[in-house]
XYZ file of C-alpha atoms in Angstrom:
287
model
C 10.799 -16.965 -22.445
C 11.870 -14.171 -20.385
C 10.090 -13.772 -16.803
C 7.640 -10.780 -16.220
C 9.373 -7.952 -14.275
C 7.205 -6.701 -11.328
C 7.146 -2.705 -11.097
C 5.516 -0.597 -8.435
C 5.842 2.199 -6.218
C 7.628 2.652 -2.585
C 3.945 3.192 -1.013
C 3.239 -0.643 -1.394
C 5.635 -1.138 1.875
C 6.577 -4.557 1.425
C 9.066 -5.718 3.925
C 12.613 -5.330 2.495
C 13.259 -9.265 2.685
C 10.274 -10.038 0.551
C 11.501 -7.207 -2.546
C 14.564 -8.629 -2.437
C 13.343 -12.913 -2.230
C 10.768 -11.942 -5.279
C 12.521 -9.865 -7.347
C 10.143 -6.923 -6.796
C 11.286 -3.499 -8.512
C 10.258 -0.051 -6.665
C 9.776 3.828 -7.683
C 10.207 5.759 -4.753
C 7.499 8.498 -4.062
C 9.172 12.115 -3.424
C 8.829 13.406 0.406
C 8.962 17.912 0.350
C 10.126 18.193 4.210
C 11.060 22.153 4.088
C 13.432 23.224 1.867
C 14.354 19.275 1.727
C 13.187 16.677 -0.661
C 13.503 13.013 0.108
C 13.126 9.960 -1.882
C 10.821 7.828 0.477
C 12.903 4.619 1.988
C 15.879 6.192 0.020
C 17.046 8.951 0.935
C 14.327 8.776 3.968
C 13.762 5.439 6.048
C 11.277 4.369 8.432
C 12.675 4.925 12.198
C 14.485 8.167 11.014
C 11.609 9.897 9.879
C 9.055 8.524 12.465
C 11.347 10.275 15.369
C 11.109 13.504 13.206
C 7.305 13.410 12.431
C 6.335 12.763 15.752
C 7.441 16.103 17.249
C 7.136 17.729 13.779
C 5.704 21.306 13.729
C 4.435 21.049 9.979
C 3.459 18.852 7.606
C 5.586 17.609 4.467
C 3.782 16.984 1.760
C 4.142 14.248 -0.606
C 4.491 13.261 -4.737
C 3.707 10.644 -6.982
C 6.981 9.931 -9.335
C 6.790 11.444 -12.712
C 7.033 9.688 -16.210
C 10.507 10.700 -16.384
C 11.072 8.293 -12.632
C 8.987 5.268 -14.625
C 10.417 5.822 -17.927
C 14.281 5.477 -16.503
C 12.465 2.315 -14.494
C 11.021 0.715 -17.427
C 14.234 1.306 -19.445
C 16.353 -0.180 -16.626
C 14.055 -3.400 -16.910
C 14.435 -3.791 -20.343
C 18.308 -3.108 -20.405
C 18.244 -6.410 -17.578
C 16.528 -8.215 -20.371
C 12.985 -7.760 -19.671
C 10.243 -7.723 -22.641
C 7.174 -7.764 -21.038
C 6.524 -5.801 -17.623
C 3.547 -5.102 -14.562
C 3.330 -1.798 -13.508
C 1.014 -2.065 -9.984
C 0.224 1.451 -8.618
C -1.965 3.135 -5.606
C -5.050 4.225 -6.638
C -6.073 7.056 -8.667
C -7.989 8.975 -6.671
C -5.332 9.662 -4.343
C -2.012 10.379 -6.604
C -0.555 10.365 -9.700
C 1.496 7.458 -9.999
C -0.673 5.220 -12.377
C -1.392 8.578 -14.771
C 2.379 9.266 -14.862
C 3.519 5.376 -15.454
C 0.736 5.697 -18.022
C 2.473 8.322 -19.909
C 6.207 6.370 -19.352
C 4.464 3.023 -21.077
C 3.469 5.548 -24.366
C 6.986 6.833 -23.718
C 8.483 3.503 -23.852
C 6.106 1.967 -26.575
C 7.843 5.182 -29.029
C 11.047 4.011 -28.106
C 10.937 0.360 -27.692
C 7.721 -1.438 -29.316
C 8.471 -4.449 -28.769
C 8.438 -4.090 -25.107
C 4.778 -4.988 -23.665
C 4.110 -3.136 -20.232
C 0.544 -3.555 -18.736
C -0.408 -0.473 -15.943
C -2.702 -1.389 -13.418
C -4.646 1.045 -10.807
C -5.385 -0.985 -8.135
C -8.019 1.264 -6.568
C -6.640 0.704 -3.232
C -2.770 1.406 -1.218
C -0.383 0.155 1.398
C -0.440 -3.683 1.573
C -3.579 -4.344 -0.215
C -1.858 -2.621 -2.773
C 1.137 -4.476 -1.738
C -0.436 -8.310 -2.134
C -1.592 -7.752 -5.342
C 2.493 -6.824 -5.949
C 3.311 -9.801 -4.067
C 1.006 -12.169 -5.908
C 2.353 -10.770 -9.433
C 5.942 -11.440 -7.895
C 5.548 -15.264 -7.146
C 3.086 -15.691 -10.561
C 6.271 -14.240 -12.619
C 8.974 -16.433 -10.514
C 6.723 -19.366 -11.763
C 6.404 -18.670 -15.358
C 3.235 -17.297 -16.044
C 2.469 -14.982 -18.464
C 1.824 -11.427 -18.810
C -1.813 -11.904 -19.932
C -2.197 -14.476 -16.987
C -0.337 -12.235 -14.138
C -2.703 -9.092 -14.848
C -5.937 -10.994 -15.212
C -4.539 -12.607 -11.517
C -4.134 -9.098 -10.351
C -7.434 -7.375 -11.639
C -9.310 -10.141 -9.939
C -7.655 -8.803 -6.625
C -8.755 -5.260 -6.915
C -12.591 -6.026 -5.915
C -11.544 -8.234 -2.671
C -8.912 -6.630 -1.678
C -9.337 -5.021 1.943
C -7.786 -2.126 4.586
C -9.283 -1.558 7.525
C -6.827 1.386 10.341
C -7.472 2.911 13.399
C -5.592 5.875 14.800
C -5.676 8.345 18.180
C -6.807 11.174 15.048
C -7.501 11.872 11.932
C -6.032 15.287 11.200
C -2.743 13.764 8.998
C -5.302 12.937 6.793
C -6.964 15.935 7.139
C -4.142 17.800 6.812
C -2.722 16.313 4.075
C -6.025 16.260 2.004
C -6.513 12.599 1.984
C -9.392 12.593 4.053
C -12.249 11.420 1.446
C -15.662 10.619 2.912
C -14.068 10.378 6.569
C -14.734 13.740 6.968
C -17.513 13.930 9.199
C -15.158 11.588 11.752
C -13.446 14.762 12.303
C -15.871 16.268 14.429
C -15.657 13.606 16.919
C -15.192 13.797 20.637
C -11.489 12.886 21.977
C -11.041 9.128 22.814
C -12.758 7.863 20.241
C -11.127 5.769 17.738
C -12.090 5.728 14.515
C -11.949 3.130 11.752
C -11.380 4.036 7.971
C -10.974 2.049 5.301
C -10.628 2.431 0.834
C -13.649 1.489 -1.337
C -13.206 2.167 -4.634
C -10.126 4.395 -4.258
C -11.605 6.729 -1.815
C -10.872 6.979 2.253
C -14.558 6.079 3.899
C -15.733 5.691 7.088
C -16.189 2.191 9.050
C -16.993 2.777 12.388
C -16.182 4.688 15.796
C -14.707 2.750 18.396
C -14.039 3.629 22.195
C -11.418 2.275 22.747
C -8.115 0.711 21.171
C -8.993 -2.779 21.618
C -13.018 -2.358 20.557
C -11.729 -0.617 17.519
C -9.451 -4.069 17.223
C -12.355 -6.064 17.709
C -14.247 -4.610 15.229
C -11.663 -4.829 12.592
C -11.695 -8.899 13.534
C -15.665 -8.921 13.369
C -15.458 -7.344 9.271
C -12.374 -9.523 8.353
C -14.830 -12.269 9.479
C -18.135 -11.286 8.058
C -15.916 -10.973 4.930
C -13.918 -14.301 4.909
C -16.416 -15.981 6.518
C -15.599 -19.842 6.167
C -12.802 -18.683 3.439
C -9.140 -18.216 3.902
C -7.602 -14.753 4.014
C -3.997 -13.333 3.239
C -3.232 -10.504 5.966
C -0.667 -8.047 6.249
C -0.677 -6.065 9.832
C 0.238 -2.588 8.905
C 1.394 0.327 11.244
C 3.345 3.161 12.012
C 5.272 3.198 14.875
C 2.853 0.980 16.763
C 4.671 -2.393 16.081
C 3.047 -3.669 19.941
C -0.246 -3.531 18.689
C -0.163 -5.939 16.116
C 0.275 -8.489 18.132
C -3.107 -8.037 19.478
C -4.948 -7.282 16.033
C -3.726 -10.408 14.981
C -4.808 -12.605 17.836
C -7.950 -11.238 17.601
C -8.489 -11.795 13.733
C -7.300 -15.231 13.734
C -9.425 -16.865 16.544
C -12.249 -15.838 13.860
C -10.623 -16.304 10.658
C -8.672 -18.998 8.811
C -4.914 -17.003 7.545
C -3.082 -18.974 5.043
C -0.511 -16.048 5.025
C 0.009 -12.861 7.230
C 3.008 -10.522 7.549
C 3.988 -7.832 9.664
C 4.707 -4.401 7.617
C 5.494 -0.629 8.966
C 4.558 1.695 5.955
C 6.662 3.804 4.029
C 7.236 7.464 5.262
C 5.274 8.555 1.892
C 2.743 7.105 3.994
C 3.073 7.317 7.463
C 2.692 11.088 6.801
C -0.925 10.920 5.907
C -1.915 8.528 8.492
C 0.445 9.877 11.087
C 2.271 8.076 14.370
C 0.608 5.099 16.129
C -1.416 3.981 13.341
C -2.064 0.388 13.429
C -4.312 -1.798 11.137
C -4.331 -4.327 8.511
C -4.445 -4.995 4.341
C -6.398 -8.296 3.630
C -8.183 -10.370 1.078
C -10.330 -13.942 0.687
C -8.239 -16.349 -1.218
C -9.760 -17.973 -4.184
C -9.972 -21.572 -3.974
């Protein structure tokens, strides 16, 4: 039987080692920088564009790939041999990636019946987005089935987890992914606050005063979520790679991690949440 192939979309931001060990295919999101557009982590990477957004004067703006970007995807997997494939996108609410691979699996269905391709919205983005990916990836490497692999991943999307901080909020607010944060907007300078995704949508967690009370509180509601569980954690940030080190310390003197990995996310991404970001994707793991 031929494995699953494991689809999904450059916003994930799994480390490039871990695409390449599980066999992990990726979409890349379009970047509009001026008169420019970039393929994000293509045509785009990390460092480059972190140096440019950090004394940039505007905003880019960003774009889900089109059916025409998942059709040629789905097609390339099936030319490799692949009959059945999982197509793992960023929520709904905030772009049009799962409508558009929606409308490349009708595409493919016309031209290719036989091939079975399952489309999930996992209601969330970056690394939680990215674990439910990951876990798909290793459940394909070990033979399971299609069926099996998307009941594994749908039973992510309720305990799946993000939890940032940042010095501001206006990347989000600027790029009108701000959801029910708004009101955070209005706050007085040096405070930090906390967002998270529920359901698809950016909400408020908390106000912090300083960095490392904003970390603390990120360790106190991995904990009351765990609690005597075991977690999976990716530390997430842009261009704050030092402060990880100090998230992680403090989640794991609460919480028992099975798993954790450092990832910097894509420049898709790091747009919206802009420089310094620092936070972390998590989830209990069943027993």
């Amino acid at each position: 039987m031929t494995q699953v192939a494991v689809l999904t979309d450059s916003c994930a931001s799994i480390p490039e080692e871990m695409l390449k060990q599980l066999s992990i295919h990726t979409v890349a999101y379009y970047i509009h920088r001026g008169g420019e557009v970039l393929r994000d982590l293509v045509t785009i990477q990390r460092e480059e564009f972190l140096r440019w957004l950090i004394t940039a004067h505007f905003l880019p703006t960003t774009a889900s790939p089109g059916p025409g970007d998942y059709f040629e995807a789905y097609k390339e997997l099936t030319e490799e041999g692949a009959s059945d494939i999982i197509s793992i996108h960023m929520t709904s609410d905030a772009s049009g990636a799962y409508q558009a691979a929606r409308v490349a699996q009708t595409m493919m269905k016309e031209e290719n019946p036989d091939v079975r391709i399952e489309v999930i919205d996992t209601r969330t983005a970056a690394l939680s987005q990215g674990w439910m990916v990951i876990e798909a990836a290793r459940a394909a490497l070990s033979g399971l089935s299609l069926e099996n692999i998307t009941a594994r991943v749908k039973r992510m999307i309720p305990i799946s987890h993000m939890i940032q901080t940042a010095d501001t909020l206006k990347y989000l607010y600027m790029g009108g992914r701000i959801g029910k944060a708004q009101h955070l907007m209005g706050s007085m300078l040096n405070i930090k606050p906390l967002i998270g995704l529920e359901d698809g949508v950016i909400v408020p967690l908390g106000r912090a005063h300083s960095r490392g009370q904003a970390y603390q509180m990120m360790a106190d509601m991995v904990a009351e979520t765990v609690g005597k569980g075991k977690a999976r954690i990716a530390y997430v940030h842009v261009g704050a790679q030092r402060e990880l080190d100090r998230i992680k310390k403090m989640v794991e003197s609460k919480v028992v991690v099975v798993e954790s990995l450092f990832a910097e996310l894509s420049p898709a991404l790091a747009i919206h949440t802009g420089p310094g970001m620092a936070g972390l994707c998590y989830y209990k793991v069943e027993d």
